[in-house]
Amino acid sequence: MEPKRGLRWWPAGLILGLAAVIVIWIRTQGEWSFQERNIGTLSTVMGVVLLLFVWWLALSRAPWRLRVAVAGMVIGMIAVTTALFRFQGVSGDLRPILNTRWSSRRTSQSANPSRDNATRAQIIHGGDFPQFLGPDRNAQLARPILKLDWIATPPTIVWRHAIGAGWSGWAIVSARAFTQEQEGENECSTCYDLHTGQRLWTHAEPVHYANALAGEGPRCTPTVASNRVVTLGATGVLDCLDLATGNQLWSRNIVDDAHSKVPEWGFAGSPLVYDGKVIVSAGGAAERSLLAYDLTSGGLLWHAGNRRTSYGSPFLATLSGVRQVLAFNSRYITSHDAGSGHVLWEYQWGRGEPQVAVPVVVASNQVLFSSGYGIGSELLEIQSGPEGRLSATQVWRSLKMKAKFASLVQREGFLYGLDDGVLACLDLKDGSQRWKEGRYGHGQGLLVGDVFLLMAENGELVLLQLSPQAPKELHRFRVFNAKTWNPIALSGELLLARNDQEAACVRLPIEPSSAQPSGAP
């Protein structure tokens, strides 16, 4: 009679041991981005679970009744977890976010926004914030002057209400606030009263973008020019609306015009408006990468370039004396003549990873670009050559600043921003890192005067003083309790913030004498 053999444990031990070594190696790869390390760790864990399941059923020597019973328990636990929780996307570092299925998601406007006229009369008015990242599209405002003691004079919530899904930011003009949001199967451009939160008008398009990882709804921020509001939806619908009423003045589909396709995560480049032209990055080939429309009629004025679009917004800059539009495309930076769209220069970039952050103009002939996903930052010098041709050459490259979602800001020769979710400072002379500390996740910030307002990914508003020596965190103020990726906007003492669930207006303590236009030099 053959002796009874015990459980065969060594395959399980080998699997777990190898997995531990792999995970430790992944987590110690300092040059990898957080998301790369998280993806590697998650993939390893999933592989381990699958291998252990195969070991238990096929190689463990356990009695078949026990094998089937344990396998049934595991499958049952997975089924119960699936029944109780739903996948709600990922964090900026690609960590899964789960919510209970009985927790409801608010998608309609609150019925009771503030209508306090007395409070409204006391609000200190500021300048307009007419587009993505402010008047100059660079996430920097000269005013107002913020008070630094939030204990003596804390911020207050003026209004708060639920909002449709989307990662759009805010544009603010004449006490009206504009954003984009998803409501059911309609992608909506919406206008709110800045002081009360009351919705004034809505324009709906019957389109719906959704992605399990990236979420649903529009990604671009409206651009306001004169009496018009220009919006670009996630699927490529470009609308020009009347500021006062929301009536549609004209509409185009940039996918059709460019013979392109919707990017994997949806169109995210906010429209650029200048000289009566609306500029959008559409990503078509055959000279249809960048499109220019007439602001008045919607007619196509010109099209140029051949590069596939990424997620950055077109940026207007003057470099080496030439006014140009910079497009942060997939695998390439492309510069276009601001008048004709003609390609002035190109520079190869990255490996096809998403590009989001806007360029930072450092000097009259220098501009900086930065990406996440382990790519880093490069300072480029734009030089004029024979027959006036322009070219870009690298001044320096650094892996110490990797801007994934949020754009970077410069001050007095130093670059500040989120390096893969951790606040960092680089010296613009050579790209050396001065410091890196303070994990705030993939949020969004504004440099206001000499202080930095940062909306952290966890929904906290953080007030910081930045210097080449070290950051100084002054205060935190809780605004939301959920993932917050949307850009913030500031007009006077009123800060507008939102995520894919809620919108809020925060009244910040400021010096009354600083109540001048926010974009004033």
Coordinates of C-alpha atoms in Angstrom, one line a residue:
M1 CA 0.0 0.0 0.0
E2 CA 1.4 3.4 -1.1
P3 CA 1.9 5.7 1.9
K4 CA -0.3 8.8 2.1
R5 CA 1.5 11.9 1.0
G6 CA 1.0 15.3 2.6
L7 CA 0.4 18.7 1.0
R8 CA 2.9 19.9 -1.6
W9 CA 3.8 23.3 -0.1
W10 CA 7.0 24.1 -1.9
P11 CA 5.4 25.5 -5.2
A12 CA 3.4 28.0 -3.1
G13 CA 6.5 29.0 -1.2
L14 CA 8.4 29.4 -4.4
I15 CA 5.7 31.5 -5.9
L16 CA 5.4 33.8 -2.9
G17 CA 9.2 34.1 -2.5
L18 CA 9.7 35.1 -6.1
A19 CA 6.8 37.5 -5.9
A20 CA 8.3 39.2 -2.8
V21 CA 11.6 39.6 -4.6
I22 CA 9.9 41.1 -7.7
V23 CA 7.8 43.5 -5.7
I24 CA 10.7 44.7 -3.7
W25 CA 12.7 45.3 -6.9
I26 CA 9.8 47.2 -8.5
R27 CA 9.3 49.4 -5.4
T28 CA 13.0 50.4 -5.3
Q29 CA 13.2 51.6 -8.9
G30 CA 13.6 55.2 -8.1
E31 CA 13.7 56.3 -11.8
W32 CA 10.3 54.7 -12.4
S33 CA 7.2 56.8 -12.0
F34 CA 4.7 56.0 -9.3
Q35 CA 2.2 54.7 -11.8
E36 CA 4.8 52.4 -13.4
R37 CA 5.7 51.0 -10.0
N38 CA 2.0 50.6 -9.1
I39 CA 1.2 48.9 -12.4
G40 CA 4.1 46.5 -11.9
T41 CA 3.1 45.7 -8.3
L42 CA -0.5 45.1 -9.2
S43 CA 0.4 42.9 -12.2
T44 CA 2.7 40.9 -9.9
V45 CA 0.0 40.4 -7.3
M46 CA -2.6 39.4 -9.9
G47 CA -0.1 36.9 -11.3
V48 CA 0.6 35.5 -7.9
V49 CA -3.1 35.0 -7.2
L50 CA -3.6 33.1 -10.5
L51 CA -0.6 30.9 -9.9
L52 CA -1.6 30.1 -6.4
F53 CA -5.1 29.2 -7.6
V54 CA -3.5 26.8 -10.2
W55 CA -1.2 25.3 -7.6
W56 CA -4.1 24.7 -5.2
L57 CA -6.2 23.0 -7.8
A58 CA -3.6 21.0 -9.7
L59 CA -0.4 20.6 -7.6
S60 CA -1.2 20.9 -3.9
R61 CA -2.2 17.2 -3.3
A62 CA -5.0 18.3 -1.1
P63 CA -8.1 16.1 -1.0
W64 CA -10.3 17.0 -4.0
R65 CA -13.3 17.9 -1.7
L66 CA -11.0 20.4 0.1
R67 CA -9.7 21.8 -3.2
V68 CA -13.1 22.4 -4.6
A69 CA -14.4 23.8 -1.3
V70 CA -11.5 26.4 -1.1
A71 CA -11.8 27.3 -4.8
G72 CA -15.5 27.8 -4.3
M73 CA -14.9 30.1 -1.3
V74 CA -12.4 32.2 -3.3
I75 CA -14.9 32.5 -6.2
G76 CA -17.6 33.3 -3.7
M77 CA -15.6 36.1 -2.1
I78 CA -14.9 37.6 -5.5
A79 CA -18.6 37.5 -6.3
V80 CA -19.6 39.1 -3.0
T81 CA -16.9 41.8 -3.4
T82 CA -18.2 42.5 -7.0
A83 CA -21.7 42.7 -5.7
L84 CA -20.9 45.1 -2.9
F85 CA -18.4 47.4 -4.6
R86 CA -18.0 49.1 -7.9
F87 CA -14.9 50.3 -9.7
Q88 CA -14.8 54.1 -9.7
G89 CA -11.6 54.7 -11.8
V90 CA -8.1 55.2 -10.6
S91 CA -6.0 57.7 -8.8
G92 CA -3.3 59.7 -10.6
D93 CA -0.9 57.0 -9.6
L94 CA -3.2 54.3 -11.1
R95 CA -4.4 53.0 -7.8
P96 CA -7.9 51.4 -8.1
I97 CA -10.7 53.4 -6.4
L98 CA -13.7 51.3 -5.1
N99 CA -17.0 52.6 -3.8
T100 CA -19.9 50.8 -2.2
R101 CA -22.7 50.2 -4.7
W102 CA -25.3 51.7 -2.4
S103 CA -23.5 55.0 -2.2
S104 CA -25.2 57.3 -4.7
R105 CA -23.4 59.7 -7.0
R106 CA -25.0 63.2 -7.1
T107 CA -25.3 64.5 -10.6
S108 CA -27.8 67.3 -10.5
Q109 CA -27.6 70.8 -9.2
S110 CA -28.4 71.5 -5.6
A111 CA -31.8 73.2 -5.2
N112 CA -30.5 75.7 -2.6
P113 CA -27.4 77.6 -3.9
S114 CA -26.7 80.8 -2.0
R115 CA -28.7 83.9 -3.0
D116 CA -27.6 86.2 -0.3
N117 CA -27.5 89.6 -1.9
A118 CA -25.9 91.2 1.2
T119 CA -23.0 88.7 1.0
R120 CA -22.8 89.4 -2.7
A121 CA -22.4 93.1 -2.2
Q122 CA -19.5 92.5 0.2
I123 CA -17.5 90.4 -2.2
I124 CA -14.3 91.9 -3.4
H125 CA -14.3 91.7 -7.2
G126 CA -11.3 90.7 -9.2
G127 CA -10.3 90.4 -12.8
D128 CA -11.5 87.9 -15.3
F129 CA -10.1 84.3 -15.6
P130 CA -11.2 83.8 -19.2
Q131 CA -9.6 80.5 -20.1
F132 CA -7.7 77.4 -19.0
L133 CA -5.0 78.4 -16.4
G134 CA -5.9 82.1 -16.4
P135 CA -5.5 85.2 -18.5
D136 CA -2.0 84.2 -19.8
R137 CA -2.7 80.4 -19.8
N138 CA 0.3 79.9 -17.5
A139 CA -1.2 79.2 -14.0
Q140 CA 0.1 82.5 -12.7
L141 CA -1.7 85.6 -11.4
A142 CA -0.1 88.8 -10.1
R143 CA -3.1 89.6 -7.9
P144 CA -4.9 89.4 -5.5
I145 CA -2.6 89.5 -2.5
L146 CA -3.6 86.6 -0.3
K147 CA -3.6 86.9 3.5
L148 CA -1.4 84.2 4.9
D149 CA -3.0 83.6 8.3
W150 CA -6.0 81.3 7.7
I151 CA -6.4 80.8 11.4
A152 CA -7.3 84.4 12.1
T153 CA -9.2 84.8 8.8
P154 CA -10.1 81.3 7.4
P155 CA -11.5 80.6 4.0
T156 CA -15.3 80.1 3.8
I157 CA -17.5 78.1 1.4
V158 CA -19.8 80.6 -0.4
W159 CA -21.8 77.8 -2.2
R160 CA -21.5 74.2 -3.0
H161 CA -23.6 71.9 -5.2
A162 CA -23.4 68.6 -7.1
I163 CA -22.2 68.8 -10.7
G164 CA -22.1 66.5 -13.7
A165 CA -19.1 64.3 -14.4
G166 CA -16.0 65.6 -16.2
W167 CA -12.5 67.0 -15.7
S168 CA -13.1 70.5 -17.0
G169 CA -12.0 73.6 -15.2
W170 CA -13.6 77.0 -14.9
A171 CA -13.5 80.2 -16.9
I172 CA -14.8 83.4 -15.1
V173 CA -15.9 86.6 -16.9
S174 CA -18.1 89.4 -15.4
A175 CA -19.2 87.3 -12.4
R176 CA -20.3 84.4 -14.6
A177 CA -18.6 81.1 -14.4
F178 CA -18.4 78.6 -17.2
T179 CA -17.6 74.9 -17.2
Q180 CA -18.5 71.6 -19.0
E181 CA -20.1 68.6 -17.5
Q182 CA -21.8 65.3 -18.4
E183 CA -25.5 64.9 -17.6
G184 CA -26.8 61.5 -18.6
E185 CA -26.3 61.1 -22.3
N186 CA -25.7 64.8 -22.9
E187 CA -22.4 66.7 -22.7
C188 CA -23.3 70.1 -21.4
S189 CA -21.7 73.5 -21.5
T190 CA -23.0 75.4 -18.4
C191 CA -23.0 78.9 -17.0
Y192 CA -23.4 79.7 -13.3
D193 CA -23.7 82.9 -11.3
L194 CA -20.3 83.2 -9.7
H195 CA -21.7 84.6 -6.4
T196 CA -24.6 82.3 -5.9
G197 CA -23.9 79.1 -7.8
Q198 CA -27.3 79.4 -9.6
R199 CA -27.2 77.9 -13.0
L200 CA -28.0 80.5 -15.6
W201 CA -28.0 78.5 -18.8
T202 CA -27.1 75.1 -20.3
H203 CA -26.2 74.0 -23.8
A204 CA -26.4 70.3 -24.4
E205 CA -24.9 68.1 -27.1
P206 CA -26.1 64.5 -27.4
V207 CA -22.7 62.8 -26.9
H208 CA -21.2 60.8 -24.1
Y209 CA -17.6 59.9 -23.6
A210 CA -16.8 57.4 -20.8
N211 CA -13.7 55.2 -20.0
A212 CA -13.3 52.9 -17.1
L213 CA -9.8 54.3 -16.2
A214 CA -10.2 58.0 -17.3
G215 CA -13.8 58.5 -16.1
E216 CA -16.6 60.1 -18.1
G217 CA -17.5 63.5 -19.5
P218 CA -15.7 66.5 -21.0
R219 CA -12.1 67.4 -20.2
C220 CA -11.5 70.8 -21.7
T221 CA -12.0 74.2 -20.0
P222 CA -14.2 76.8 -21.9
T223 CA -12.5 79.9 -23.4
V224 CA -14.3 83.2 -23.3
A225 CA -13.6 85.9 -25.9
S226 CA -15.7 89.0 -26.0
N227 CA -19.4 87.9 -25.9
R228 CA -18.6 84.3 -27.0
V229 CA -17.9 81.1 -25.1
V230 CA -15.9 78.4 -27.0
T231 CA -16.1 74.8 -25.7
L232 CA -14.6 71.6 -27.0
G233 CA -16.1 68.3 -25.9
A234 CA -14.4 65.0 -25.2
T235 CA -15.6 63.5 -28.6
G236 CA -14.5 66.6 -30.6
V237 CA -17.7 68.7 -30.8
L238 CA -16.5 72.4 -30.9
D239 CA -19.2 74.9 -30.0
C240 CA -19.3 78.7 -30.0
L241 CA -22.1 80.0 -27.7
D242 CA -23.5 83.3 -26.8
L243 CA -22.2 84.4 -23.4
A244 CA -25.5 85.9 -22.2
T245 CA -27.9 83.2 -23.3
G246 CA -25.9 80.0 -24.2
N247 CA -27.5 80.0 -27.7
Q248 CA -25.4 78.2 -30.2
L249 CA -23.7 80.5 -32.7
W250 CA -21.9 77.8 -34.6
S251 CA -20.7 74.2 -34.2
R252 CA -18.0 72.0 -35.8
N253 CA -16.8 68.5 -35.3
I254 CA -13.0 68.5 -35.3
V255 CA -12.8 64.8 -35.9
D256 CA -14.6 65.2 -39.2
D257 CA -12.7 68.3 -40.1
A258 CA -9.3 66.7 -39.4
H259 CA -10.2 63.2 -40.6
S260 CA -8.8 62.0 -37.3
K261 CA -10.2 60.0 -34.3
V262 CA -11.0 60.6 -30.7
P263 CA -7.9 60.1 -28.5
E264 CA -7.9 57.2 -26.1
W265 CA -8.7 59.5 -23.1
G266 CA -10.9 62.0 -25.0
F267 CA -10.0 65.4 -26.3
A268 CA -8.5 67.4 -23.5
G269 CA -6.8 70.4 -25.1
S270 CA -8.8 73.6 -24.3
P271 CA -9.4 75.9 -27.3
L272 CA -7.0 78.8 -27.8
V273 CA -8.5 82.1 -29.0
Y274 CA -6.5 85.0 -30.4
D275 CA -6.9 87.5 -33.3
G276 CA -10.4 86.3 -34.1
K277 CA -9.2 82.7 -34.5
V278 CA -10.1 79.6 -32.5
I279 CA -7.2 77.1 -32.4
V280 CA -7.7 73.4 -31.5
S281 CA -5.4 70.4 -31.7
A282 CA -7.2 67.8 -33.7
G283 CA -4.5 65.3 -34.5
G284 CA -5.2 64.7 -38.2
A285 CA -2.6 63.7 -40.8
A286 CA -2.3 65.4 -44.2
E287 CA -1.8 68.9 -42.7
R288 CA -4.7 68.6 -40.3
S289 CA -3.1 68.3 -36.9
L290 CA -3.8 71.9 -35.8
L291 CA -7.0 73.6 -37.0
A292 CA -7.9 77.3 -37.0
Y293 CA -11.6 78.5 -37.2
D294 CA -13.0 82.0 -37.6
L295 CA -14.4 83.0 -34.2
T296 CA -17.3 84.9 -35.8
S297 CA -18.5 82.4 -38.4
G298 CA -16.9 79.0 -37.5
G299 CA -15.4 78.8 -41.0
L300 CA -12.1 76.8 -41.3
L301 CA -9.3 79.3 -41.8
W302 CA -6.3 77.0 -42.1
H303 CA -5.0 73.6 -41.1
A304 CA -1.5 72.5 -40.7
G305 CA 0.8 69.8 -39.2
N306 CA 0.8 66.0 -39.4
R307 CA 1.2 64.9 -35.8
R308 CA -1.2 62.9 -33.7
T309 CA -2.7 64.9 -30.9
S310 CA -2.1 64.3 -27.2
Y311 CA -3.8 66.0 -24.3
G312 CA -2.1 69.4 -24.0
S313 CA -3.7 72.7 -24.9
P314 CA -2.4 74.9 -27.7
F315 CA -0.2 77.7 -26.3
L316 CA 0.6 81.1 -27.8
A317 CA 4.2 82.3 -27.3
T318 CA 6.7 84.7 -28.9
L319 CA 10.1 83.0 -29.1
S320 CA 13.1 84.4 -31.0
G321 CA 10.9 87.3 -32.0
V322 CA 8.4 85.0 -33.8
R323 CA 4.8 84.7 -32.6
Q324 CA 3.9 81.0 -32.7
V325 CA 1.5 78.4 -31.4
L326 CA 3.0 75.5 -29.6
A327 CA 1.3 72.1 -29.8
F328 CA 2.3 69.3 -27.3
N329 CA 1.6 66.4 -29.6
S330 CA 2.1 62.7 -29.2
R331 CA 5.9 62.0 -29.7
Y332 CA 6.5 65.6 -31.0
I333 CA 6.4 69.2 -30.0
T334 CA 5.3 71.2 -33.0
S335 CA 5.5 75.0 -33.4
H336 CA 3.1 76.8 -35.9
D337 CA 3.2 80.3 -37.2
A338 CA 0.5 82.2 -35.4
G339 CA -0.9 83.8 -38.5
S340 CA -0.7 81.0 -41.1
G341 CA -0.3 77.8 -39.2
H342 CA 2.8 76.9 -41.1
V343 CA 5.1 74.6 -39.2
L344 CA 8.1 76.5 -37.9
W345 CA 9.9 73.8 -36.0
E346 CA 9.5 70.3 -34.5
Y347 CA 11.2 68.5 -31.7
Q348 CA 10.9 64.8 -30.9
W349 CA 9.5 64.0 -27.5
G350 CA 8.8 61.0 -25.4
R351 CA 7.6 57.5 -26.4
G352 CA 4.0 58.3 -27.1
E353 CA 2.9 58.8 -23.5
P354 CA 0.1 61.4 -22.7
Q355 CA 1.4 65.0 -22.8
V356 CA -0.7 67.4 -20.7
A357 CA 1.3 70.3 -19.1
V358 CA 1.5 73.6 -20.9
P359 CA 4.9 74.9 -21.9
V360 CA 6.7 77.4 -19.6
V361 CA 8.4 80.3 -21.4
V362 CA 11.6 80.9 -19.6
A363 CA 13.3 83.6 -21.7
S364 CA 12.8 85.3 -25.1
N365 CA 14.2 82.3 -26.8
Q366 CA 13.8 79.5 -24.3
V367 CA 10.8 77.3 -23.5
L368 CA 10.4 74.3 -21.1
F369 CA 8.3 71.2 -21.6
S370 CA 7.6 68.5 -19.1
S371 CA 5.7 65.1 -19.0
G372 CA 5.0 62.4 -16.5
Y373 CA 5.4 58.6 -17.1
G374 CA 9.1 58.8 -16.5
I375 CA 9.9 61.3 -19.3
G376 CA 10.9 64.4 -17.3
S377 CA 11.6 68.0 -18.4
E378 CA 13.6 69.7 -21.1
L379 CA 14.6 73.3 -21.6
L380 CA 14.8 74.1 -25.3
E381 CA 16.4 77.1 -27.0
I382 CA 14.8 78.3 -30.1
Q383 CA 17.3 79.6 -32.6
S384 CA 16.9 81.4 -35.9
G385 CA 18.9 80.0 -38.8
P386 CA 19.3 80.6 -42.6
E387 CA 16.3 82.2 -44.3
G388 CA 14.7 82.8 -41.0
R389 CA 14.1 79.1 -40.2
L390 CA 13.7 78.2 -36.6
S391 CA 15.2 75.2 -34.8
A392 CA 15.0 73.8 -31.3
T393 CA 18.0 72.6 -29.4
Q394 CA 18.3 71.1 -25.9
V395 CA 19.8 73.3 -23.1
W396 CA 19.3 70.6 -20.4
R397 CA 17.2 67.6 -19.6
S398 CA 16.1 66.5 -16.1
L399 CA 14.2 63.5 -14.8
K400 CA 13.7 65.4 -11.5
M401 CA 10.5 67.1 -12.7
K402 CA 7.8 65.0 -14.3
A403 CA 4.5 66.9 -14.8
K404 CA 1.8 64.4 -15.4
F405 CA -1.5 66.4 -15.1
A406 CA -0.7 69.8 -13.5
S407 CA 1.3 72.5 -15.3
L408 CA 4.5 74.0 -13.8
V409 CA 5.2 77.6 -12.8
Q410 CA 8.4 79.6 -12.7
R411 CA 9.4 82.4 -10.3
E412 CA 12.8 84.2 -10.1
G413 CA 14.8 81.6 -12.0
F414 CA 13.3 78.5 -10.4
L415 CA 10.7 76.0 -11.6
Y416 CA 8.0 74.7 -9.2
G417 CA 5.4 72.0 -9.5
L418 CA 4.4 68.4 -8.9
D419 CA 7.0 65.8 -9.8
D420 CA 4.8 62.7 -10.1
G421 CA 2.6 64.1 -7.4
V422 CA 5.4 65.3 -5.1
L423 CA 6.1 69.1 -4.9
A424 CA 9.6 69.9 -6.2
C425 CA 11.8 72.8 -7.3
L426 CA 14.4 72.9 -10.1
D427 CA 17.0 75.5 -10.9
L428 CA 16.2 76.8 -14.4
K429 CA 19.9 77.4 -15.1
D430 CA 20.9 73.7 -15.2
G431 CA 17.9 71.6 -14.3
S432 CA 19.3 70.6 -10.9
Q433 CA 16.8 69.8 -8.2
R434 CA 16.8 72.0 -5.2
W435 CA 14.3 70.1 -3.2
K436 CA 11.5 67.6 -3.4
E437 CA 9.0 67.1 -0.5
G438 CA 5.3 67.1 0.2
R439 CA 3.2 64.4 -1.5
Y440 CA 0.0 66.1 -2.7
G441 CA -1.0 63.7 -5.5
H442 CA -1.9 64.8 -9.0
G443 CA -3.8 68.0 -8.2
Q444 CA -3.7 71.5 -9.7
G445 CA -2.2 74.8 -8.6
L446 CA -2.0 78.5 -9.2
L447 CA 0.9 80.8 -8.4
V448 CA -0.8 83.9 -6.9
G449 CA 1.6 86.7 -6.3
D450 CA 4.4 85.1 -4.3
V451 CA 2.3 82.2 -2.8
F452 CA 1.1 79.0 -4.3
L453 CA -2.5 77.7 -4.1
L454 CA -2.6 74.0 -4.6
M455 CA -5.7 71.9 -4.9
A456 CA -4.4 68.5 -3.8
E457 CA -5.7 65.3 -5.4
N458 CA -7.5 64.4 -2.1
G459 CA -9.6 67.6 -2.3
E460 CA -7.7 69.8 0.2
L461 CA -6.8 73.4 -0.7
V462 CA -3.2 74.0 0.4
L463 CA -1.5 77.4 0.9
L464 CA 2.3 77.3 0.4
Q465 CA 5.2 79.7 0.2
L466 CA 7.8 78.6 -2.3
S467 CA 11.5 79.4 -2.3
P468 CA 14.6 77.7 -3.6
Q469 CA 15.5 76.7 -0.1
A470 CA 12.4 74.8 0.8
P471 CA 8.6 74.9 0.6
K472 CA 6.6 76.2 3.6
E473 CA 3.2 74.8 4.0
L474 CA 1.1 77.4 5.8
H475 CA -2.5 76.0 5.9
R476 CA -4.9 73.4 4.6
F477 CA -8.6 73.8 3.9
R478 CA -10.8 70.8 3.2
V479 CA -13.0 71.5 0.1
F480 CA -13.8 68.0 -1.2
N481 CA -13.6 64.4 0.0
A482 CA -13.0 62.7 -3.3
K483 CA -10.5 62.6 -6.1
T484 CA -9.9 66.1 -7.6
W485 CA -8.1 66.5 -10.9
N486 CA -9.8 69.6 -12.2
P487 CA -8.0 73.0 -12.6
I488 CA -9.0 75.8 -10.2
A489 CA -9.8 79.4 -11.1
L490 CA -9.6 82.6 -9.1
S491 CA -11.3 86.0 -9.5
G492 CA -10.7 88.4 -6.7
E493 CA -11.3 86.6 -3.4
L494 CA -13.5 83.9 -5.0
L495 CA -11.9 80.6 -5.9
L496 CA -13.8 78.1 -8.0
A497 CA -13.0 74.4 -7.6
R498 CA -14.7 71.2 -8.8
N499 CA -14.2 67.5 -9.4
D500 CA -16.4 65.0 -11.2
Q501 CA -19.0 65.1 -8.4
E502 CA -19.2 68.5 -6.8
A503 CA -18.5 72.2 -7.4
A504 CA -17.6 74.8 -4.8
C505 CA -16.9 78.5 -4.5
V506 CA -14.4 79.3 -1.7
R507 CA -14.0 82.8 -0.4
L508 CA -10.3 83.4 0.4
P509 CA -9.0 86.1 2.7
I510 CA -7.2 88.8 0.7
E511 CA -5.9 92.3 1.2
P512 CA -8.6 94.7 0.1
S513 CA -6.1 96.9 -1.6
S514 CA -5.3 94.1 -4.0
A515 CA -8.8 94.1 -5.6
Q516 CA -7.5 94.8 -9.1
P517 CA -7.8 92.7 -12.3
S518 CA -6.3 89.2 -11.7
G519 CA -4.3 89.3 -14.9
A520 CA -2.7 92.7 -14.2
P521 CA 1.0 92.8 -14.4

